[in-house]
Amino acid sequence: MSATTTSSHTPMSAQELDQFRAQVRAFVAERLPQQVREKVRLGIEPNKADMIAWESELRDRGWLAPHWPLEWGGTGWSPAQRAVFQEEMVLGHSPELGGITFEMIGPVLLRYGTEAQKNFFLPKMTGVEHFWCQGYSEPESGSDLASLRTRAVRTRDADGSEHYVVEGSKIWTSGAQHADWIFCLVRTNTDVRQQEGISFLLIDMTSPGVSLRPIVGIHGWPLFNQVYLDKVKVPVANLVGEENQGWTIAKSLLEFERLNLARVAENRRRLAKLRSIGETVEEAGVTLFERPWFRRRFSELEVRLETLAATVLRFRVRAQSGERLGPETGMLKLVGSQLIQDIAVLTVDALGPQTLAWDRDAHFELPGPDTEPPLIERHPYAPTASSRRFVTRGYTIAGGSSEIQHELLAKQVLGL
Ligand SMILES: Cc1cc2nc3c(=O)[nH]c(=O)nc-3n(C[C@H](O)[C@H](O)[C@H](O)COP(=O)(O)OP(=O)(O)OC[C@H]3O[C@@H](n4cnc5c(N)ncnc54)[C@H](O)[C@@H]3O)c2cc1C
């Protein structure tokens, strides 16, 4: 991630780092809107208005894209400061910031974008004006992404202006319902090896020919979308890098993505919630923490999280010193996504039947003003625990499945 970093700071002393931590904690406590904090605490999904409200606060403080170069709105913080910032944000119940915008397309434009692209798009991202989504996967191309078929044909209008006409469909597109722009991998040459005929295009979601079909997850929310591209005209100026070199850009973006997909901060938040469950929920007359089965599983998760956090920090230090990270970042994604699933499973196990959806009243009578309250008192984290568990099932698939990560690590890192 060399293109995204400019820090030349000398490392902070432990005392300075503590002061910095206190500063971030105070800011989150004061400025994070109360209703957003409460939603995140209870595992309820913040909506776009919530995100705009919070990101605007961070924008005004200059903390929305801390890892970007100073001239593009970054902070010049060290990796240790960034880790502290992320930790305090999470522990203060801040929602996850737009990872697709700030961790994927932003860094790609910083590295590969033209000056015109950087000048137009980057301020819109840090200004909370543009939300982005990622158009890689297709109905027939997921793990085997290089086989993608969405076609982009370069044409010239009578007035001499050049554009691509894009035809095809993207699927599993997270957040497309809120996005203003989508970055897409498209096929611009069918006569060469698959990887050599792909280009990277930026498409305005309001362009004629773009339409969406929401896809509802197992938990009942519209989690992602299918995006249809029906003869969409895209100016040639929206091509990133050279035509047919999109595969190189796609791979470098996946490195940024996988560093982020370790989800250290999110894992920390969920483990903190699980700790508070362990400390308050009782079983057989004692708290769960005093029950060996819970304590053992919790401690294992905690150790796994701390080793992951230390490893991510090492990678970030390497990236900050200008080193290009390779396929080994897949290891972080592999470990972090499995960890989050295991935390979600223990949360459900700890809360037990409280996490089930209840249809007792629906079973016997129509609900009305006299409908009896539930028979079991529910822990505040119980209502969303099961749906959270189901959602995390997707984490070992999104961004490249665990099987694919194993294969890449075996071949490209271990040389097996
Ligand atoms: C929550 C979530 C959010 C997502 N968001 C986005 C998004 O915003 N944008 C986007 O472009 N995509 C997104 N995706 C799509 C994701 O990238 C793909 O689902 C993923 O790459 C797998 O592709 P597939 O679903 O087509 O499965 P397939 O590739 O069909 O794989 C099916 C199964 O076969 C296994 N498999 C496939 N090939 C091999 C192999 N060579 N060796 C061993 N096992 C193999 C896989 O591991 C998997 O278990 C998202 C997915 C999820 C779950």
Short mmCIF file of C-alpha atoms and ligand atoms in Angstrom, two decimals:
data_model
loop_
_atom_site.label_atom_id
_atom_site.label_comp_id
_atom_site.label_asym_id
_atom_site.label_seq_id
_atom_site.Cartn_x
_atom_site.Cartn_y
_atom_site.Cartn_z
CA MET A 1 0.00 0.00 0.00
CA SER A 2 2.93 2.30 -0.57
CA ALA A 3 0.94 4.73 -2.66
CA THR A 4 -1.45 5.34 0.20
CA THR A 5 0.99 6.26 2.91
CA THR A 6 3.27 9.20 3.57
CA SER A 7 4.02 9.07 7.26
CA SER A 8 7.52 10.02 8.26
CA HIS A 9 6.63 10.32 11.95
CA THR A 10 8.98 9.07 14.61
CA PRO A 11 7.17 6.43 16.67
CA MET A 12 5.13 7.77 19.59
CA SER A 13 6.16 6.95 23.14
CA ALA A 14 3.77 4.77 25.14
CA GLN A 15 2.63 7.87 27.04
CA GLU A 16 1.94 9.81 23.83
CA LEU A 17 0.04 6.84 22.46
CA ASP A 18 -2.08 6.78 25.62
CA GLN A 19 -2.83 10.49 25.20
CA PHE A 20 -3.77 9.87 21.60
CA ARG A 21 -6.05 7.02 22.70
CA ALA A 22 -7.79 9.31 25.20
CA GLN A 23 -8.28 11.93 22.48
CA VAL A 24 -9.91 9.44 20.09
CA ARG A 25 -12.06 7.97 22.88
CA ALA A 26 -13.33 11.42 23.86
CA PHE A 27 -14.10 12.30 20.25
CA VAL A 28 -16.10 9.11 19.66
CA ALA A 29 -17.96 9.56 22.96
CA GLU A 30 -18.88 13.15 22.09
CA ARG A 31 -19.51 13.08 18.36
CA LEU A 32 -20.85 9.63 17.43
CA PRO A 33 -24.64 10.19 17.16
CA GLN A 34 -26.39 8.39 20.01
CA GLN A 35 -28.79 6.44 17.83
CA VAL A 36 -25.97 5.15 15.62
CA ARG A 37 -24.03 4.06 18.70
CA GLU A 38 -27.05 2.23 20.05
CA LYS A 39 -27.75 0.48 16.75
CA VAL A 40 -24.18 -0.77 16.48
CA ARG A 41 -24.14 -1.85 20.13
CA LEU A 42 -27.25 -3.97 19.62
CA GLY A 43 -26.12 -5.41 16.28
CA ILE A 44 -28.68 -3.44 14.20
CA GLU A 45 -27.51 -2.35 10.75
CA PRO A 46 -26.96 1.45 10.48
CA ASN A 47 -28.63 2.98 7.40
CA LYS A 48 -27.15 5.36 4.84
CA ALA A 49 -28.29 8.47 6.75
CA ASP A 50 -26.54 7.15 9.87
CA MET A 51 -23.35 6.60 7.90
CA ILE A 52 -23.48 10.06 6.34
CA ALA A 53 -24.00 11.66 9.77
CA TRP A 54 -21.02 9.86 11.31
CA GLU A 55 -18.69 10.10 8.33
CA SER A 56 -19.39 13.86 8.17
CA GLU A 57 -18.22 14.20 11.77
CA LEU A 58 -15.04 12.29 10.94
CA ARG A 59 -14.56 14.34 7.78
CA ASP A 60 -14.78 17.59 9.79
CA ARG A 61 -12.18 16.23 12.24
CA GLY A 62 -9.92 15.07 9.34
CA TRP A 63 -10.14 11.40 10.39
CA LEU A 64 -12.18 9.82 7.62
CA ALA A 65 -9.30 8.33 5.61
CA PRO A 66 -6.42 8.32 8.11
CA HIS A 67 -4.20 6.02 6.03
CA TRP A 68 -4.31 8.11 2.85
CA PRO A 69 -1.48 10.48 1.95
CA LEU A 70 -1.64 13.83 3.71
CA GLU A 71 -2.32 15.72 0.50
CA TRP A 72 -5.44 13.66 -0.09
CA GLY A 73 -6.88 13.98 3.40
CA GLY A 74 -4.79 11.44 5.35
CA THR A 75 -3.29 11.94 8.78
CA GLY A 76 0.28 10.60 8.57
CA TRP A 77 -0.39 8.39 11.60
CA SER A 78 1.89 5.46 12.37
CA PRO A 79 0.49 1.90 12.14
CA ALA A 80 0.31 1.83 15.96
CA GLN A 81 -1.81 5.01 15.97
CA ARG A 82 -4.07 3.59 13.31
CA ALA A 83 -4.52 0.43 15.33
CA VAL A 84 -5.40 2.50 18.42
CA PHE A 85 -7.81 4.64 16.38
CA GLN A 86 -9.54 1.58 14.98
CA GLU A 87 -9.77 -0.02 18.38
CA GLU A 88 -11.28 3.04 20.03
CA MET A 89 -13.75 3.51 17.20
CA VAL A 90 -14.91 -0.06 17.58
CA LEU A 91 -15.06 -0.08 21.35
CA GLY A 92 -17.05 3.17 21.21
CA HIS A 93 -19.56 1.38 18.89
CA SER A 94 -18.71 3.24 15.71
CA PRO A 95 -20.06 1.52 12.59
CA GLU A 96 -17.55 0.13 10.12
CA LEU A 97 -16.54 2.92 7.74
CA GLY A 98 -16.97 2.57 3.98
CA GLY A 99 -14.31 -0.08 3.40
CA ILE A 100 -15.07 -0.36 -0.31
CA THR A 101 -14.55 3.38 -0.71
CA PHE A 102 -11.60 4.02 1.62
CA GLU A 103 -9.78 0.68 1.59
CA MET A 104 -10.34 -0.46 -1.99
CA ILE A 105 -11.15 2.03 -4.74
CA GLY A 106 -9.46 4.97 -2.97
CA PRO A 107 -6.08 3.19 -2.72
CA VAL A 108 -6.47 1.91 -6.31
CA LEU A 109 -6.98 5.42 -7.66
CA LEU A 110 -4.07 6.69 -5.56
CA ARG A 111 -1.84 4.09 -7.19
CA TYR A 112 -3.23 3.80 -10.72
CA GLY A 113 -5.59 6.75 -11.30
CA THR A 114 -4.91 9.64 -13.67
CA GLU A 115 -4.52 13.11 -12.14
CA ALA A 116 -8.00 13.96 -13.44
CA GLN A 117 -9.49 10.84 -11.80
CA LYS A 118 -7.76 11.55 -8.50
CA ASN A 119 -8.78 15.21 -8.53
CA PHE A 120 -12.41 14.38 -9.25
CA PHE A 121 -13.06 11.24 -7.22
CA LEU A 122 -10.87 11.39 -4.11
CA PRO A 123 -12.31 14.67 -2.71
CA LYS A 124 -15.82 13.28 -3.31
CA MET A 125 -14.91 10.27 -1.16
CA THR A 126 -13.41 12.25 1.70
CA GLY A 127 -16.23 14.79 1.33
CA VAL A 128 -18.85 12.06 2.02
CA GLU A 129 -20.43 12.73 -1.38
CA HIS A 130 -19.78 9.44 -3.17
CA PHE A 131 -20.45 5.91 -1.91
CA TRP A 132 -18.95 3.06 -3.95
CA CYS A 133 -19.64 -0.60 -4.60
CA GLN A 134 -17.52 -3.38 -6.10
CA GLY A 135 -18.54 -5.05 -9.38
CA TYR A 136 -16.24 -8.07 -9.68
CA SER A 137 -18.34 -11.25 -9.30
CA GLU A 138 -20.74 -12.41 -11.99
CA PRO A 139 -23.39 -15.15 -12.01
CA GLU A 140 -20.93 -17.54 -13.69
CA SER A 141 -17.68 -16.10 -12.32
CA GLY A 142 -16.78 -16.00 -8.64
CA SER A 143 -13.71 -17.94 -7.57
CA ASP A 144 -12.79 -18.20 -11.23
CA LEU A 145 -13.05 -14.43 -11.64
CA ALA A 146 -10.86 -14.25 -14.74
CA SER A 147 -13.63 -15.98 -16.71
CA LEU A 148 -15.89 -12.91 -16.34
CA ARG A 149 -18.04 -12.08 -19.36
CA THR A 150 -19.40 -8.55 -18.90
CA ARG A 151 -18.39 -7.01 -22.20
CA ALA A 152 -17.15 -3.45 -22.84
CA VAL A 153 -16.81 -2.40 -26.47
CA ARG A 154 -15.00 0.81 -27.30
CA THR A 155 -16.89 3.02 -29.76
CA ARG A 156 -16.69 6.53 -31.14
CA ASP A 157 -19.63 8.95 -31.47
CA ALA A 158 -20.18 11.17 -34.50
CA ASP A 159 -18.70 14.11 -32.53
CA GLY A 160 -15.47 12.10 -32.06
CA SER A 161 -15.95 11.37 -28.32
CA GLU A 162 -15.00 7.84 -27.26
CA HIS A 163 -16.77 5.63 -24.77
CA TYR A 164 -17.32 2.00 -23.84
CA VAL A 165 -20.67 0.29 -24.23
CA VAL A 166 -20.98 -2.13 -21.31
CA GLU A 167 -23.28 -5.13 -21.39
CA GLY A 168 -23.57 -7.82 -18.74
CA SER A 169 -24.35 -8.36 -15.08
CA LYS A 170 -22.61 -8.32 -11.71
CA ILE A 171 -23.82 -10.22 -8.67
CA TRP A 172 -23.44 -10.28 -4.87
CA THR A 173 -22.73 -6.55 -5.09
CA SER A 174 -22.75 -5.37 -1.47
CA GLY A 175 -24.20 -1.93 -0.84
CA ALA A 176 -25.13 -1.27 -4.49
CA GLN A 177 -28.52 0.04 -3.31
CA HIS A 178 -26.71 2.92 -1.59
CA ALA A 179 -23.85 3.41 -4.04
CA ASP A 180 -23.32 6.36 -6.36
CA TRP A 181 -20.54 4.64 -8.32
CA ILE A 182 -19.46 1.08 -9.07
CA PHE A 183 -15.98 -0.07 -10.12
CA CYS A 184 -16.22 -2.98 -12.53
CA LEU A 185 -14.01 -5.53 -14.15
CA VAL A 186 -15.08 -5.85 -17.79
CA ARG A 187 -13.90 -7.84 -20.78
CA THR A 188 -12.35 -5.65 -23.48
CA ASN A 189 -10.60 -8.36 -25.47
CA THR A 190 -11.82 -11.90 -26.13
CA ASP A 191 -8.92 -13.00 -28.35
CA VAL A 192 -6.24 -13.29 -25.68
CA ARG A 193 -5.61 -15.26 -22.48
CA GLN A 194 -8.51 -14.54 -20.08
CA GLN A 195 -6.45 -12.40 -17.67
CA GLU A 196 -5.09 -10.25 -20.49
CA GLY A 197 -8.45 -9.09 -21.84
CA ILE A 198 -9.87 -7.44 -18.71
CA SER A 199 -10.16 -3.71 -17.97
CA PHE A 200 -11.08 -1.72 -14.87
CA LEU A 201 -13.93 0.79 -15.37
CA LEU A 202 -15.63 3.34 -13.12
CA ILE A 203 -19.37 3.51 -13.76
CA ASP A 204 -21.85 6.11 -12.54
CA MET A 205 -24.80 4.22 -11.02
CA THR A 206 -27.23 6.80 -12.43
CA SER A 207 -26.14 6.05 -16.03
CA PRO A 208 -29.00 4.92 -18.30
CA GLY A 209 -29.01 1.10 -18.50
CA VAL A 210 -27.94 0.42 -14.87
CA SER A 211 -30.56 -1.40 -12.79
CA LEU A 212 -30.62 -3.45 -9.58
CA ARG A 213 -32.28 -6.53 -8.13
CA PRO A 214 -31.93 -6.77 -4.36
CA ILE A 215 -30.87 -10.18 -2.99
CA VAL A 216 -32.25 -10.93 0.47
CA GLY A 217 -30.02 -12.85 2.88
CA ILE A 218 -31.00 -15.80 5.08
CA HIS A 219 -31.61 -13.31 7.93
CA GLY A 220 -34.22 -11.42 5.90
CA TRP A 221 -32.36 -8.24 4.99
CA PRO A 222 -31.42 -7.19 1.47
CA LEU A 223 -27.74 -7.99 1.88
CA PHE A 224 -26.49 -7.55 -1.64
CA ASN A 225 -27.69 -7.10 -5.22
CA GLN A 226 -27.49 -8.19 -8.80
CA VAL A 227 -26.50 -5.22 -10.96
CA TYR A 228 -27.59 -5.27 -14.61
CA LEU A 229 -25.61 -3.29 -17.16
CA ASP A 230 -27.66 -2.89 -20.31
CA LYS A 231 -25.69 -1.06 -23.02
CA VAL A 232 -24.33 1.42 -20.48
CA LYS A 233 -22.23 4.21 -22.02
CA VAL A 234 -19.04 4.85 -20.03
CA PRO A 235 -16.61 7.61 -21.04
CA VAL A 236 -13.11 6.35 -21.87
CA ALA A 237 -11.84 8.80 -19.23
CA ASN A 238 -13.30 6.38 -16.65
CA LEU A 239 -10.86 3.63 -17.55
CA VAL A 240 -8.33 3.07 -14.74
CA GLY A 241 -4.84 2.13 -15.92
CA GLU A 242 -4.35 0.81 -19.44
CA GLU A 243 -6.99 -1.04 -21.42
CA ASN A 244 -6.65 -4.81 -20.84
CA GLN A 245 -4.51 -4.33 -17.71
CA GLY A 246 -7.43 -4.51 -15.30
CA TRP A 247 -6.36 -7.88 -13.90
CA THR A 248 -3.19 -6.40 -12.38
CA ILE A 249 -5.26 -3.65 -10.74
CA ALA A 250 -7.87 -6.15 -9.57
CA LYS A 251 -5.22 -8.25 -7.86
CA SER A 252 -3.63 -5.29 -6.13
CA LEU A 253 -7.06 -4.18 -4.89
CA LEU A 254 -7.64 -7.65 -3.45
CA GLU A 255 -4.45 -7.25 -1.43
CA PHE A 256 -5.83 -4.06 0.16
CA GLU A 257 -9.15 -5.81 0.63
CA ARG A 258 -7.69 -8.88 2.33
CA LEU A 259 -5.64 -6.79 4.74
CA ASN A 260 -8.87 -5.15 5.76
CA LEU A 261 -10.83 -8.40 5.76
CA ALA A 262 -8.82 -9.60 8.76
CA ARG A 263 -11.56 -7.59 10.53
CA VAL A 264 -9.50 -7.11 13.68
CA ALA A 265 -11.62 -4.20 14.84
CA GLU A 266 -14.91 -5.98 14.22
CA ASN A 267 -13.61 -9.11 15.94
CA ARG A 268 -12.61 -6.96 18.90
CA ARG A 269 -16.05 -5.42 19.19
CA ARG A 270 -17.78 -8.77 19.03
CA LEU A 271 -15.43 -10.31 21.57
CA ALA A 272 -16.03 -7.35 23.91
CA LYS A 273 -19.78 -8.00 23.65
CA LEU A 274 -19.23 -11.68 24.29
CA ARG A 275 -17.16 -10.80 27.35
CA SER A 276 -20.00 -8.68 28.74
CA ILE A 277 -22.39 -11.60 28.13
CA GLY A 278 -19.98 -13.92 29.95
CA GLU A 279 -19.81 -11.54 32.87
CA THR A 280 -23.55 -11.03 33.27
CA VAL A 281 -25.42 -14.09 32.03
CA GLU A 282 -25.74 -16.88 34.58
CA GLU A 283 -25.90 -20.64 34.23
CA ALA A 284 -26.37 -23.05 37.14
CA GLY A 285 -26.16 -20.17 39.60
CA VAL A 286 -22.84 -18.71 38.42
CA THR A 287 -21.79 -16.38 35.58
CA LEU A 288 -20.76 -17.99 32.31
CA PHE A 289 -17.20 -16.89 32.96
CA GLU A 290 -17.16 -19.24 35.90
CA ARG A 291 -18.29 -22.14 33.74
CA PRO A 292 -15.28 -24.02 32.29
CA TRP A 293 -16.88 -24.69 28.89
CA PHE A 294 -17.43 -20.98 28.26
CA ARG A 295 -14.18 -19.76 29.76
CA ARG A 296 -12.10 -22.20 27.71
CA ARG A 297 -13.77 -21.29 24.42
CA PHE A 298 -13.66 -17.57 25.18
CA SER A 299 -9.95 -17.68 26.07
CA GLU A 300 -9.10 -19.55 22.87
CA LEU A 301 -10.88 -16.87 20.84
CA GLU A 302 -9.09 -14.12 22.72
CA VAL A 303 -5.67 -15.66 22.05
CA ARG A 304 -6.50 -16.07 18.36
CA LEU A 305 -7.59 -12.43 18.15
CA GLU A 306 -4.43 -11.10 19.79
CA THR A 307 -2.16 -13.12 17.48
CA LEU A 308 -4.14 -11.94 14.46
CA ALA A 309 -3.97 -8.29 15.62
CA ALA A 310 -0.19 -8.52 16.08
CA THR A 311 0.24 -10.10 12.64
CA VAL A 312 -1.92 -7.45 10.94
CA LEU A 313 0.13 -4.74 12.63
CA ARG A 314 3.32 -6.31 11.27
CA PHE A 315 1.83 -6.30 7.76
CA ARG A 316 0.75 -2.67 8.14
CA VAL A 317 4.26 -1.67 9.22
CA ARG A 318 5.64 -3.40 6.13
CA ALA A 319 3.08 -1.66 3.91
CA GLN A 320 3.81 1.69 5.51
CA SER A 321 7.51 1.33 4.78
CA GLY A 322 6.62 1.02 1.11
CA GLU A 323 6.72 -2.76 0.70
CA ARG A 324 4.22 -4.26 -1.76
CA LEU A 325 2.27 -6.94 0.06
CA GLY A 326 1.80 -10.16 -1.80
CA PRO A 327 -0.62 -13.06 -1.69
CA GLU A 328 0.27 -13.80 1.94
CA THR A 329 -2.36 -11.21 2.97
CA GLY A 330 -4.80 -14.04 2.21
CA MET A 331 -3.71 -15.58 5.50
CA LEU A 332 -5.15 -12.62 7.44
CA LYS A 333 -8.48 -12.86 5.68
CA LEU A 334 -8.59 -16.62 6.21
CA VAL A 335 -7.94 -16.38 9.95
CA GLY A 336 -10.03 -13.25 10.63
CA SER A 337 -13.15 -14.50 8.86
CA GLN A 338 -13.05 -17.85 10.65
CA LEU A 339 -12.53 -16.12 13.98
CA ILE A 340 -15.58 -13.92 13.53
CA GLN A 341 -17.72 -16.96 12.77
CA ASP A 342 -16.50 -18.74 15.89
CA ILE A 343 -17.24 -15.67 18.04
CA ALA A 344 -20.76 -15.53 16.56
CA VAL A 345 -21.30 -19.23 17.32
CA LEU A 346 -20.18 -18.87 20.95
CA THR A 347 -22.45 -15.82 21.34
CA VAL A 348 -25.44 -17.89 20.24
CA ASP A 349 -24.38 -20.81 22.45
CA ALA A 350 -24.00 -18.46 25.42
CA LEU A 351 -27.44 -16.90 25.04
CA GLY A 352 -29.14 -20.15 24.10
CA PRO A 353 -32.89 -20.18 23.37
CA GLN A 354 -33.10 -16.41 23.81
CA THR A 355 -31.52 -16.08 20.35
CA LEU A 356 -34.33 -17.95 18.59
CA ALA A 357 -37.04 -16.10 16.71
CA TRP A 358 -40.25 -16.42 18.67
CA ASP A 359 -43.58 -17.22 17.11
CA ARG A 360 -45.45 -18.31 20.22
CA ASP A 361 -48.18 -15.69 19.87
CA ALA A 362 -48.42 -16.01 16.13
CA HIS A 363 -48.98 -19.70 16.71
CA PHE A 364 -52.07 -19.30 18.88
CA GLU A 365 -53.66 -15.96 18.10
CA LEU A 366 -53.49 -12.74 16.15
CA PRO A 367 -51.24 -10.23 17.90
CA GLY A 368 -53.17 -7.42 19.64
CA PRO A 369 -52.91 -4.99 22.53
CA ASP A 370 -53.33 -7.87 25.02
CA THR A 371 -50.61 -10.02 23.49
CA GLU A 372 -48.58 -11.37 26.37
CA PRO A 373 -44.94 -10.43 26.64
CA PRO A 374 -42.45 -13.20 25.89
CA LEU A 375 -42.04 -15.86 28.56
CA ILE A 376 -38.28 -15.55 28.71
CA GLU A 377 -36.56 -12.28 29.44
CA ARG A 378 -34.15 -11.54 26.63
CA HIS A 379 -30.62 -10.24 26.90
CA PRO A 380 -30.27 -7.00 24.84
CA TYR A 381 -27.82 -8.77 22.47
CA ALA A 382 -30.09 -11.79 21.95
CA PRO A 383 -32.49 -10.53 19.23
CA THR A 384 -29.75 -10.05 16.60
CA ALA A 385 -27.37 -12.84 17.71
CA SER A 386 -28.73 -15.49 15.33
CA SER A 387 -28.99 -13.24 12.30
CA ARG A 388 -25.43 -12.01 12.99
CA ARG A 389 -24.29 -15.60 13.12
CA PHE A 390 -25.89 -16.31 9.75
CA VAL A 391 -24.41 -13.16 8.21
CA THR A 392 -20.92 -14.17 9.26
CA ARG A 393 -21.29 -17.39 7.24
CA GLY A 394 -20.64 -15.20 4.21
CA TYR A 395 -17.33 -13.90 5.58
CA THR A 396 -15.41 -17.04 4.60
CA ILE A 397 -16.79 -16.66 1.05
CA ALA A 398 -16.69 -12.88 0.35
CA GLY A 399 -13.40 -11.51 -0.95
CA GLY A 400 -12.28 -14.99 -2.07
CA SER A 401 -13.43 -18.17 -0.32
CA SER A 402 -11.34 -19.97 2.30
CA GLU A 403 -10.69 -22.84 -0.10
CA ILE A 404 -9.27 -20.39 -2.64
CA GLN A 405 -7.15 -18.69 0.05
CA HIS A 406 -5.72 -22.08 1.04
CA GLU A 407 -4.90 -22.80 -2.58
CA LEU A 408 -3.20 -19.41 -3.13
CA LEU A 409 -1.20 -19.71 0.08
CA ALA A 410 -0.13 -23.25 -0.77
CA LYS A 411 0.96 -22.40 -4.31
CA GLN A 412 2.14 -18.79 -4.21
CA VAL A 413 3.49 -18.44 -0.67
CA LEU A 414 4.60 -21.94 0.36
CA GLY A 415 5.48 -23.03 -3.17
CA LEU A 416 3.77 -26.41 -2.74
C1 LIG B 1 -21.36 -11.46 2.06
C2 LIG B 1 -20.79 -11.40 0.67
C3 LIG B 1 -20.55 -10.17 0.08
C4 LIG B 1 -20.03 -10.12 -1.22
N1 LIG B 1 -19.84 -8.88 -1.79
C5 LIG B 1 -19.35 -8.80 -3.04
C6 LIG B 1 -19.19 -7.51 -3.67
O1 LIG B 1 -19.48 -6.47 -3.08
N2 LIG B 1 -18.73 -7.48 -4.94
C7 LIG B 1 -18.38 -8.60 -5.62
O2 LIG B 1 -17.92 -8.49 -6.75
N3 LIG B 1 -18.56 -9.84 -5.07
C8 LIG B 1 -19.03 -9.95 -3.79
N4 LIG B 1 -19.22 -11.19 -3.22
C9 LIG B 1 -19.01 -12.39 -4.03
C10 LIG B 1 -17.78 -13.22 -3.63
O3 LIG B 1 -16.60 -12.60 -4.04
C11 LIG B 1 -17.98 -14.60 -4.27
O4 LIG B 1 -19.11 -15.18 -3.67
C12 LIG B 1 -16.78 -15.50 -4.06
O5 LIG B 1 -15.69 -15.04 -4.80
C13 LIG B 1 -17.09 -16.96 -4.44
O6 LIG B 1 -17.63 -17.03 -5.72
P1 LIG B 1 -19.00 -17.82 -6.00
O7 LIG B 1 -20.03 -17.33 -5.03
O8 LIG B 1 -19.29 -17.67 -7.45
O9 LIG B 1 -18.71 -19.32 -5.62
P2 LIG B 1 -17.97 -20.41 -6.52
O10 LIG B 1 -16.75 -19.82 -7.12
O11 LIG B 1 -18.96 -21.02 -7.44
O12 LIG B 1 -17.54 -21.45 -5.43
C14 LIG B 1 -18.44 -22.40 -4.86
C15 LIG B 1 -17.68 -23.27 -3.88
O13 LIG B 1 -16.65 -24.00 -4.57
C16 LIG B 1 -15.37 -23.75 -3.99
N5 LIG B 1 -14.35 -23.67 -5.03
C17 LIG B 1 -14.42 -22.96 -6.19
N6 LIG B 1 -13.29 -23.13 -6.90
C18 LIG B 1 -12.48 -23.91 -6.17
C19 LIG B 1 -11.14 -24.40 -6.36
N7 LIG B 1 -10.42 -24.10 -7.45
N8 LIG B 1 -10.61 -25.19 -5.39
C20 LIG B 1 -11.30 -25.50 -4.25
N9 LIG B 1 -12.58 -25.06 -4.04
C21 LIG B 1 -13.15 -24.26 -4.98
C22 LIG B 1 -15.52 -22.42 -3.28
O14 LIG B 1 -14.59 -22.30 -2.21
C23 LIG B 1 -16.95 -22.48 -2.79
O15 LIG B 1 -17.01 -23.19 -1.58
C24 LIG B 1 -19.74 -11.29 -1.93
C25 LIG B 1 -19.99 -12.53 -1.33
C26 LIG B 1 -20.51 -12.60 -0.05
C27 LIG B 1 -20.77 -13.94 0.56
#
